[in-house]
Short mmCIF file of C-alpha atoms in Angstrom, two decimals:
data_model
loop_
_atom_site.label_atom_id
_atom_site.label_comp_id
_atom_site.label_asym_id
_atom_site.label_seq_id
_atom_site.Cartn_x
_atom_site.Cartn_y
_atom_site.Cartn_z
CA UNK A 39 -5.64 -38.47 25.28
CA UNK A 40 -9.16 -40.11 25.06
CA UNK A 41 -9.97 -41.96 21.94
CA UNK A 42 -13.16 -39.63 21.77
CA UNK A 43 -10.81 -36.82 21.67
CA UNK A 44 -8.70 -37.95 19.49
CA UNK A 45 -11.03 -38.90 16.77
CA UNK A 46 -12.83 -35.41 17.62
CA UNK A 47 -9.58 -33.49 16.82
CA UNK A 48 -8.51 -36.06 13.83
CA UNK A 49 -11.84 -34.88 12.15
CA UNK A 50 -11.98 -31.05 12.78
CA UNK A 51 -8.20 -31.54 11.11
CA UNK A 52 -9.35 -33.73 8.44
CA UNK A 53 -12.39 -31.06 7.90
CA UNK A 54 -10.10 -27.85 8.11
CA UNK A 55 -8.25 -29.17 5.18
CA UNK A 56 -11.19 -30.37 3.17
CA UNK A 57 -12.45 -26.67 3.43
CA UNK A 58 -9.25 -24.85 2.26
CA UNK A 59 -9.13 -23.06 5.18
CA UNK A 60 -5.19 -21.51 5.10
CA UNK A 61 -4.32 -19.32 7.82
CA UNK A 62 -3.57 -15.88 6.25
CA UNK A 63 -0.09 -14.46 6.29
CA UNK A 64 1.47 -12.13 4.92
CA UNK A 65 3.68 -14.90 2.78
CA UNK A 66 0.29 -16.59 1.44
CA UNK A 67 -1.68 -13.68 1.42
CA UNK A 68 1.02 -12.17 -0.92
CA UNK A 69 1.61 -15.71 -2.94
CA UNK A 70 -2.11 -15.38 -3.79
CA UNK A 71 -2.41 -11.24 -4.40
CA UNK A 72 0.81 -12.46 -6.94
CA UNK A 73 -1.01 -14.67 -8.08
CA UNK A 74 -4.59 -12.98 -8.78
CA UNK A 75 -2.41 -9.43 -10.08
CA UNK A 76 0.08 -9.31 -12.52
CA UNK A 77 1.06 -5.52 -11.15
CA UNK A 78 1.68 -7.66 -7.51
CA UNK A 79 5.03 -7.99 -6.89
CA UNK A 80 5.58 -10.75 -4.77
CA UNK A 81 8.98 -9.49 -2.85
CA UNK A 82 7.86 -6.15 -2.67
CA UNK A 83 4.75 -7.27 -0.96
CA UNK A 84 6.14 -9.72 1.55
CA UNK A 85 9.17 -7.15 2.27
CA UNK A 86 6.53 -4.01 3.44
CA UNK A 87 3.83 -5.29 4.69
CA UNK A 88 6.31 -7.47 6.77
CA UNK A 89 7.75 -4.81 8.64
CA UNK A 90 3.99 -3.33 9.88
CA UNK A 91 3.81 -4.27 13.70
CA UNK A 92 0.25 -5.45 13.02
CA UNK A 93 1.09 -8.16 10.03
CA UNK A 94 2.11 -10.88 12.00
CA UNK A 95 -1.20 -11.19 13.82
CA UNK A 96 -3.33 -10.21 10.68
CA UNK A 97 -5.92 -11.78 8.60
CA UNK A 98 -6.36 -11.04 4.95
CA UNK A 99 -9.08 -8.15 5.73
CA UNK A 100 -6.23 -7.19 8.14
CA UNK A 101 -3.37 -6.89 5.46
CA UNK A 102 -5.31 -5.00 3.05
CA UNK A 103 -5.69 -2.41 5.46
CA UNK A 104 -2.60 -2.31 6.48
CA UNK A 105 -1.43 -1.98 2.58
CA UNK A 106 -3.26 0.70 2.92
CA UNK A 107 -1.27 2.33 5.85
CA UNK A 108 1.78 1.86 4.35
CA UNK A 109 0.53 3.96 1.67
CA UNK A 110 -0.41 6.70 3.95
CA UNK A 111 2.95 6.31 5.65
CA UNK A 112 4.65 6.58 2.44
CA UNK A 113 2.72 10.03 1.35
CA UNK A 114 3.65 11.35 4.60
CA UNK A 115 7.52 10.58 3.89
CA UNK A 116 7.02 12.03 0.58
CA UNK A 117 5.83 15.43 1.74
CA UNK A 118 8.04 15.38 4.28
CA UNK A 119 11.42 15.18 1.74
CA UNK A 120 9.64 17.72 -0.65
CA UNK A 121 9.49 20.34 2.22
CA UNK A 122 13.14 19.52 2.92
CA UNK A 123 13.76 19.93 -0.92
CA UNK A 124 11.55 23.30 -0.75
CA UNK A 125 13.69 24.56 2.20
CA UNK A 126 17.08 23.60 0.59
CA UNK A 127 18.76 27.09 -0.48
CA UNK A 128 20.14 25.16 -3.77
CA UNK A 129 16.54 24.80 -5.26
CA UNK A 130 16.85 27.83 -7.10
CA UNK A 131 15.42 26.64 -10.59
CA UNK A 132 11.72 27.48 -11.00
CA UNK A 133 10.88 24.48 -12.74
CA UNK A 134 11.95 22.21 -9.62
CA UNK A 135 10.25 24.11 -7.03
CA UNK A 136 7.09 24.02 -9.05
CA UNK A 137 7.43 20.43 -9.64
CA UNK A 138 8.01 20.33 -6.25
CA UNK A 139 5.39 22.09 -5.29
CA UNK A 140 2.53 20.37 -6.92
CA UNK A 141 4.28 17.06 -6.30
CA UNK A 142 3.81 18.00 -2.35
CA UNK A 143 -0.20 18.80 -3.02
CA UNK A 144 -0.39 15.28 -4.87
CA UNK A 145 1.49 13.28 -2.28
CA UNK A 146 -0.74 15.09 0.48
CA UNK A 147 -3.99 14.47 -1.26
CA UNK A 148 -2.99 10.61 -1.66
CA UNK A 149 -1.87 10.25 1.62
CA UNK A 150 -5.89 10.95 2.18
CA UNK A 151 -6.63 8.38 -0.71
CA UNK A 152 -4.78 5.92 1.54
CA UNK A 153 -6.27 6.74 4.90
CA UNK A 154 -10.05 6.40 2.82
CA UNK A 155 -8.92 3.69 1.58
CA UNK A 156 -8.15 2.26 4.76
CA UNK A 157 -11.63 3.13 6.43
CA UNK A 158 -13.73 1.76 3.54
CA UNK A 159 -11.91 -1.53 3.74
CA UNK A 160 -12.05 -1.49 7.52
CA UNK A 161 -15.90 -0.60 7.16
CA UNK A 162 -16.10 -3.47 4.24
CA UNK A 163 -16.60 -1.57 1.80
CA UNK A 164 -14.17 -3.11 -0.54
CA UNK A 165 -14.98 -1.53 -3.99
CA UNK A 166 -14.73 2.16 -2.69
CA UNK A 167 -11.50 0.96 -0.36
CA UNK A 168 -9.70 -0.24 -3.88
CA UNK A 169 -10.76 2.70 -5.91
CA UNK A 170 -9.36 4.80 -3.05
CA UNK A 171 -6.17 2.89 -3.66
CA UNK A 172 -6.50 3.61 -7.67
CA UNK A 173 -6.83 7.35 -6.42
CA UNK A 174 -3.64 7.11 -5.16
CA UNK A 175 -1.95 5.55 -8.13
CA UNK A 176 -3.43 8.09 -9.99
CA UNK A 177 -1.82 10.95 -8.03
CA UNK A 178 1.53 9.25 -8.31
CA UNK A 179 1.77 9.21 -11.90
CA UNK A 180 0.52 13.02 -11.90
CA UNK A 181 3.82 13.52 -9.79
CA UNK A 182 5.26 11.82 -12.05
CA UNK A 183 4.63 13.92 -15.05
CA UNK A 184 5.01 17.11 -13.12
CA UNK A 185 8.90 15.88 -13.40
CA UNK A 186 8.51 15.28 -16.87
CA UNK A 187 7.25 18.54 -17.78
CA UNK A 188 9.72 20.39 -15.66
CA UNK A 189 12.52 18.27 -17.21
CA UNK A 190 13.61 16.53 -14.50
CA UNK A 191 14.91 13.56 -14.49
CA UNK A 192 13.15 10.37 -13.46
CA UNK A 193 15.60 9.36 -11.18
CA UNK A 194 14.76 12.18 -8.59
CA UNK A 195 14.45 11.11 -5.06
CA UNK A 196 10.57 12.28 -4.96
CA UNK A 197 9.56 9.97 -7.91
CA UNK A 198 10.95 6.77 -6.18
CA UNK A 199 8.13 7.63 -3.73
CA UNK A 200 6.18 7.70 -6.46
CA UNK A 201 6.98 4.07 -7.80
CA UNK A 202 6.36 2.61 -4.39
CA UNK A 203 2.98 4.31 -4.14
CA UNK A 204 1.89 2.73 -7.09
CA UNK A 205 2.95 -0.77 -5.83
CA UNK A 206 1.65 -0.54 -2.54
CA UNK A 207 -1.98 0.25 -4.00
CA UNK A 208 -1.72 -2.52 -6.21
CA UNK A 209 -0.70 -4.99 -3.46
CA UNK A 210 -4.02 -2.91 -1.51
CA UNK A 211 -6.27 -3.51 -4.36
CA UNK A 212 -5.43 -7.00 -4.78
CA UNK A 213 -5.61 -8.40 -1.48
CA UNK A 214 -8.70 -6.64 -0.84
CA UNK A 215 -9.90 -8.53 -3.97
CA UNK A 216 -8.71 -11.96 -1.99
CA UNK A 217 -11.42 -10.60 0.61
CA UNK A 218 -14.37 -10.01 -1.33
#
């Protein structure tokens, strides 16, 4: 290697670190969403979004949307058990199906909370893209209290659904707030 090139390449280093410049992965860009959110949790975050096909090429802009998918994914897997539930000749009890019921309306309408959420951050609009993602919290815990109401226990296979939904959109939220 030329000395000219060496120095060249010994001070675009020197000045990549000087700058902070970290290339975004899902490990940092979870480390630092942990970091910046207390409602982050750091395992849960580098366990989902690592599995997304798109992760290990993505940026931080790229992350939060795919949060954001996961989300959607997760709705869809949701509505997809209640139906099975629904179906099931041995929900007989009134209360469940109607939990049930509205639980599937709520899981469908944030599975669209998810996919806006994912267009307004693709389209930079960060603020709407998180409160998208607070939309879809927001269902979750409705679900939620549709069990409680109907008496059923927390434990139900629908509200675990529930408790990842509300993760994932925090994990959203906050690495969109690493973009902004």
């Amino acid at each position: 290697m030329k000395p000219s090139t060496a120095c060249s390449l010994a001070v675009a280093t020197a000045l990549t670190l000087m700058s902070g410049v970290v290339e975004a992965t899902v490990v940092t860009t979870c480390k630092a969403a942990a970091g910046s959110d207390g409602r982050v949790n750091y395992d849960f975050c580098v366990a989902e979004l690592g599995k997304h096909h798109d992760s290990p090429s993505a940026d931080t802009w790229g992350l939060a949307k795919v949060a954001a998918l996961t989300g959607v994914v997760n709705a869809d897997n949701a509505v997809y058990d209640i139906e099975a539930l629904l179906a099931k000749h041995g929900t007989d009890d009134g209360r469940a199906r109607a939990a049930l019921g509205q639980c599937q309306e709520l899981y469908d309408g944030m599975g669209f909370a998810f996919a806006e959420a994912h267009d307004d951050i693709n389209s930079r609009d960060y603020a709407e893209g998180k409160e998208k993602a607070g939309e879809a919290a927001a269902l979750a815990h409705r679900c939620d209290d549709a069990f409680a109401k109907a008496g059923i226990p927390v434990t139900s296979p629908v509200t675990q659904y529930s408790d990842y939904s509300v993760q994932i959109a925090a994990v959203c939220s906050a690495i969109t707030n690493l973009i902004e």
